[in-house]
């Protein structure tokens, strides 16, 4: 997580930075933090299937069946 945080501190628009941070937060069971980061990743790349899939998986983990669609 530290390396991703450092990269985003240096450049908040680093490619896939928010996606990677969201993935790390999800693995650390910080679901709310993961959703927030993945929403930022989604804003940066609205066509990314990877972001959409990961965001849906995290929302499913949260029990948000509607949001995971």
Coordinates of N, CA and C in Angstrom, one line a residue:
X1 N 0.8 -1.2 0.0 CA 0.0 0.0 0.0 C 0.9 1.2 0.0
X2 N 2.0 1.2 0.7 CA 2.8 2.4 0.8 C 3.3 2.9 -0.5
X3 N 3.7 1.9 -1.4 CA 4.3 2.3 -2.7 C 3.2 3.0 -3.6
X4 N 2.0 2.5 -3.5 CA 0.9 3.1 -4.3 C 0.6 4.5 -3.7
X5 N 0.5 4.6 -2.4 CA 0.3 5.9 -1.8 C 1.4 6.9 -2.2
X6 N 2.6 6.5 -2.2 CA 3.7 7.3 -2.6 C 3.5 7.8 -4.1
X7 N 3.2 6.9 -4.9 CA 3.0 7.2 -6.4 C 1.9 8.2 -6.5
X8 N 0.8 8.0 -5.8 CA -0.4 8.9 -5.9 C -0.1 10.3 -5.3
X9 N 0.8 10.3 -4.3 CA 1.2 11.6 -3.7 C 2.0 12.4 -4.7
X10 N 2.9 11.7 -5.4 CA 3.7 12.4 -6.4 C 2.9 12.8 -7.6
X11 N 1.9 12.0 -8.0 CA 1.1 12.3 -9.2 C -0.3 11.6 -9.0
X12 N -1.3 12.4 -8.6 CA -2.6 11.9 -8.4 C -3.3 11.3 -9.6
X13 N -2.7 11.5 -10.8 CA -3.3 11.0 -12.0 C -2.5 9.9 -12.6
X14 N -1.6 9.2 -11.7 CA -0.8 8.1 -12.2 C -1.7 7.0 -12.7
X15 N -1.4 6.5 -13.9 CA -2.2 5.5 -14.5 C -2.4 4.3 -13.6
X16 N -3.6 3.9 -13.3 CA -4.0 2.7 -12.5 C -3.7 2.9 -11.0
X17 N -3.3 4.1 -10.6 CA -2.9 4.3 -9.2 C -4.1 4.0 -8.3
X18 N -5.3 4.6 -8.6 CA -6.5 4.4 -7.8 C -7.0 3.0 -7.9
X19 N -6.8 2.4 -9.0 CA -7.2 1.0 -9.2 C -6.4 0.1 -8.2
X20 N -5.1 0.3 -8.2 CA -4.2 -0.5 -7.4 C -4.4 -0.2 -5.9
X21 N -4.7 1.0 -5.5 CA -5.0 1.3 -4.1 C -6.3 0.7 -3.7
X22 N -7.3 0.7 -4.6 CA -8.5 0.1 -4.3 C -8.4 -1.4 -4.1
X23 N -7.6 -2.1 -4.9 CA -7.3 -3.5 -4.8 C -6.6 -3.8 -3.5
X24 N -5.7 -3.0 -3.1 CA -5.0 -3.2 -1.8 C -5.9 -3.0 -0.7
X25 N -6.7 -2.0 -0.7 CA -7.7 -1.7 0.4 C -8.7 -2.9 0.5
X26 N -9.1 -3.4 -0.6 CA -10.1 -4.5 -0.6 C -9.4 -5.7 0.0
X27 N -8.2 -6.0 -0.3 CA -7.5 -7.1 0.3 C -7.3 -6.9 1.8
X28 N -7.2 -5.7 2.2 CA -7.0 -5.4 3.7 C -8.4 -5.3 4.4
X29 N -9.5 -5.6 3.6 CA -10.8 -5.6 4.2 C -11.3 -4.2 4.5
X30 N -10.8 -3.1 3.9 CA -11.3 -1.8 4.0 C -12.2 -1.5 2.8
X31 N -13.4 -2.1 2.9 CA -14.3 -2.1 1.7 C -14.8 -0.7 1.4
X32 N -15.0 0.2 2.3 CA -15.5 1.6 2.0 C -14.3 2.3 1.4
X33 N -13.1 2.1 1.8 CA -12.0 2.8 1.2 C -11.7 2.3 -0.2
X34 N -11.9 1.0 -0.4 CA -11.8 0.4 -1.7 C -12.8 0.9 -2.7
X35 N -14.0 1.1 -2.3 CA -15.1 1.6 -3.2 C -14.7 3.0 -3.5
X36 N -14.3 3.8 -2.6 CA -13.9 5.2 -2.8 C -12.8 5.3 -3.9
X37 N -11.8 4.5 -3.7 CA -10.7 4.6 -4.7 C -11.1 4.1 -6.0
X38 N -11.9 3.0 -6.1 CA -12.3 2.5 -7.4 C -13.3 3.4 -8.1
X39 N -14.1 4.2 -7.3 CA -14.9 5.2 -7.9 C -14.0 6.3 -8.6
X40 N -12.9 6.6 -8.0 CA -12.0 7.6 -8.6 C -11.4 7.0 -9.9
X41 N -11.0 5.7 -9.8 CA -10.5 5.0 -11.0 C -11.5 5.0 -12.1
X42 N -12.7 4.8 -11.7 CA -13.8 4.7 -12.7 C -14.0 6.1 -13.4
X43 N -13.9 7.1 -12.6 CA -14.0 8.5 -13.2 C -12.8 8.7 -14.2
X44 N -11.6 8.2 -13.9 CA -10.5 8.4 -14.8 C -10.6 7.6 -16.0
X45 N -11.2 6.4 -16.0 CA -11.3 5.5 -17.1 C -12.7 4.9 -17.1
X46 N -13.6 5.5 -17.7 CA -15.0 5.1 -17.7 C -15.2 3.8 -18.5
X47 N -14.3 3.5 -19.4 CA -14.5 2.3 -20.2 C -13.7 1.1 -19.7
X48 N -13.1 1.2 -18.6 CA -12.3 0.1 -18.1 C -13.2 -1.0 -17.5
X49 N -13.1 -2.2 -18.1 CA -13.8 -3.4 -17.7 C -13.2 -3.9 -16.4
X50 N -11.9 -3.7 -16.2 CA -11.2 -4.2 -15.0 C -11.7 -3.4 -13.8
X51 N -11.8 -2.1 -13.9 CA -12.3 -1.2 -12.8 C -13.7 -1.6 -12.5
X52 N -14.6 -1.7 -13.5 CA -16.0 -2.0 -13.3 C -16.1 -3.4 -12.6
X53 N -15.3 -4.4 -13.0 CA -15.4 -5.7 -12.4 C -15.0 -5.7 -11.0
X54 N -13.9 -5.0 -10.7 CA -13.4 -5.0 -9.3 C -14.3 -4.2 -8.4
X55 N -14.9 -3.1 -8.9 CA -15.8 -2.3 -8.1 C -17.1 -3.2 -7.8
X56 N -17.5 -3.9 -8.8 CA -18.7 -4.8 -8.6 C -18.4 -5.9 -7.5
X57 N -17.2 -6.4 -7.6 CA -16.8 -7.4 -6.6 C -16.7 -6.9 -5.2
X58 N -16.2 -5.7 -5.0 CA -16.1 -5.1 -3.7 C -17.5 -4.8 -3.2
X59 N -18.4 -4.2 -4.0 CA -19.7 -3.9 -3.6 C -20.5 -5.2 -3.3
X60 N -20.2 -6.3 -4.0 CA -20.8 -7.5 -3.6 C -20.4 -8.0 -2.2
X61 N -19.1 -7.8 -1.9 CA -18.5 -8.1 -0.6 C -19.2 -7.3 0.5
X62 N -19.6 -6.1 0.1 CA -20.3 -5.2 1.1 C -21.8 -5.6 1.3
X63 N -22.2 -6.5 0.4 CA -23.6 -6.9 0.5 C -24.5 -6.0 -0.4
X64 N -23.9 -5.2 -1.2 CA -24.7 -4.3 -2.1 C -25.0 -5.0 -3.4
X65 N -26.0 -5.8 -3.4 CA -26.3 -6.6 -4.6 C -26.7 -5.7 -5.8
X66 N -27.5 -4.6 -5.5 CA -27.9 -3.7 -6.6 C -26.7 -2.9 -7.1
X67 N -25.8 -2.5 -6.3 CA -24.6 -1.7 -6.7 C -23.6 -2.6 -7.4
X68 N -23.7 -3.9 -7.2 CA -22.7 -4.8 -7.8 C -23.1 -5.1 -9.3
X69 N -24.2 -4.7 -9.7 CA -24.7 -5.1 -11.1 C -23.9 -4.3 -12.1

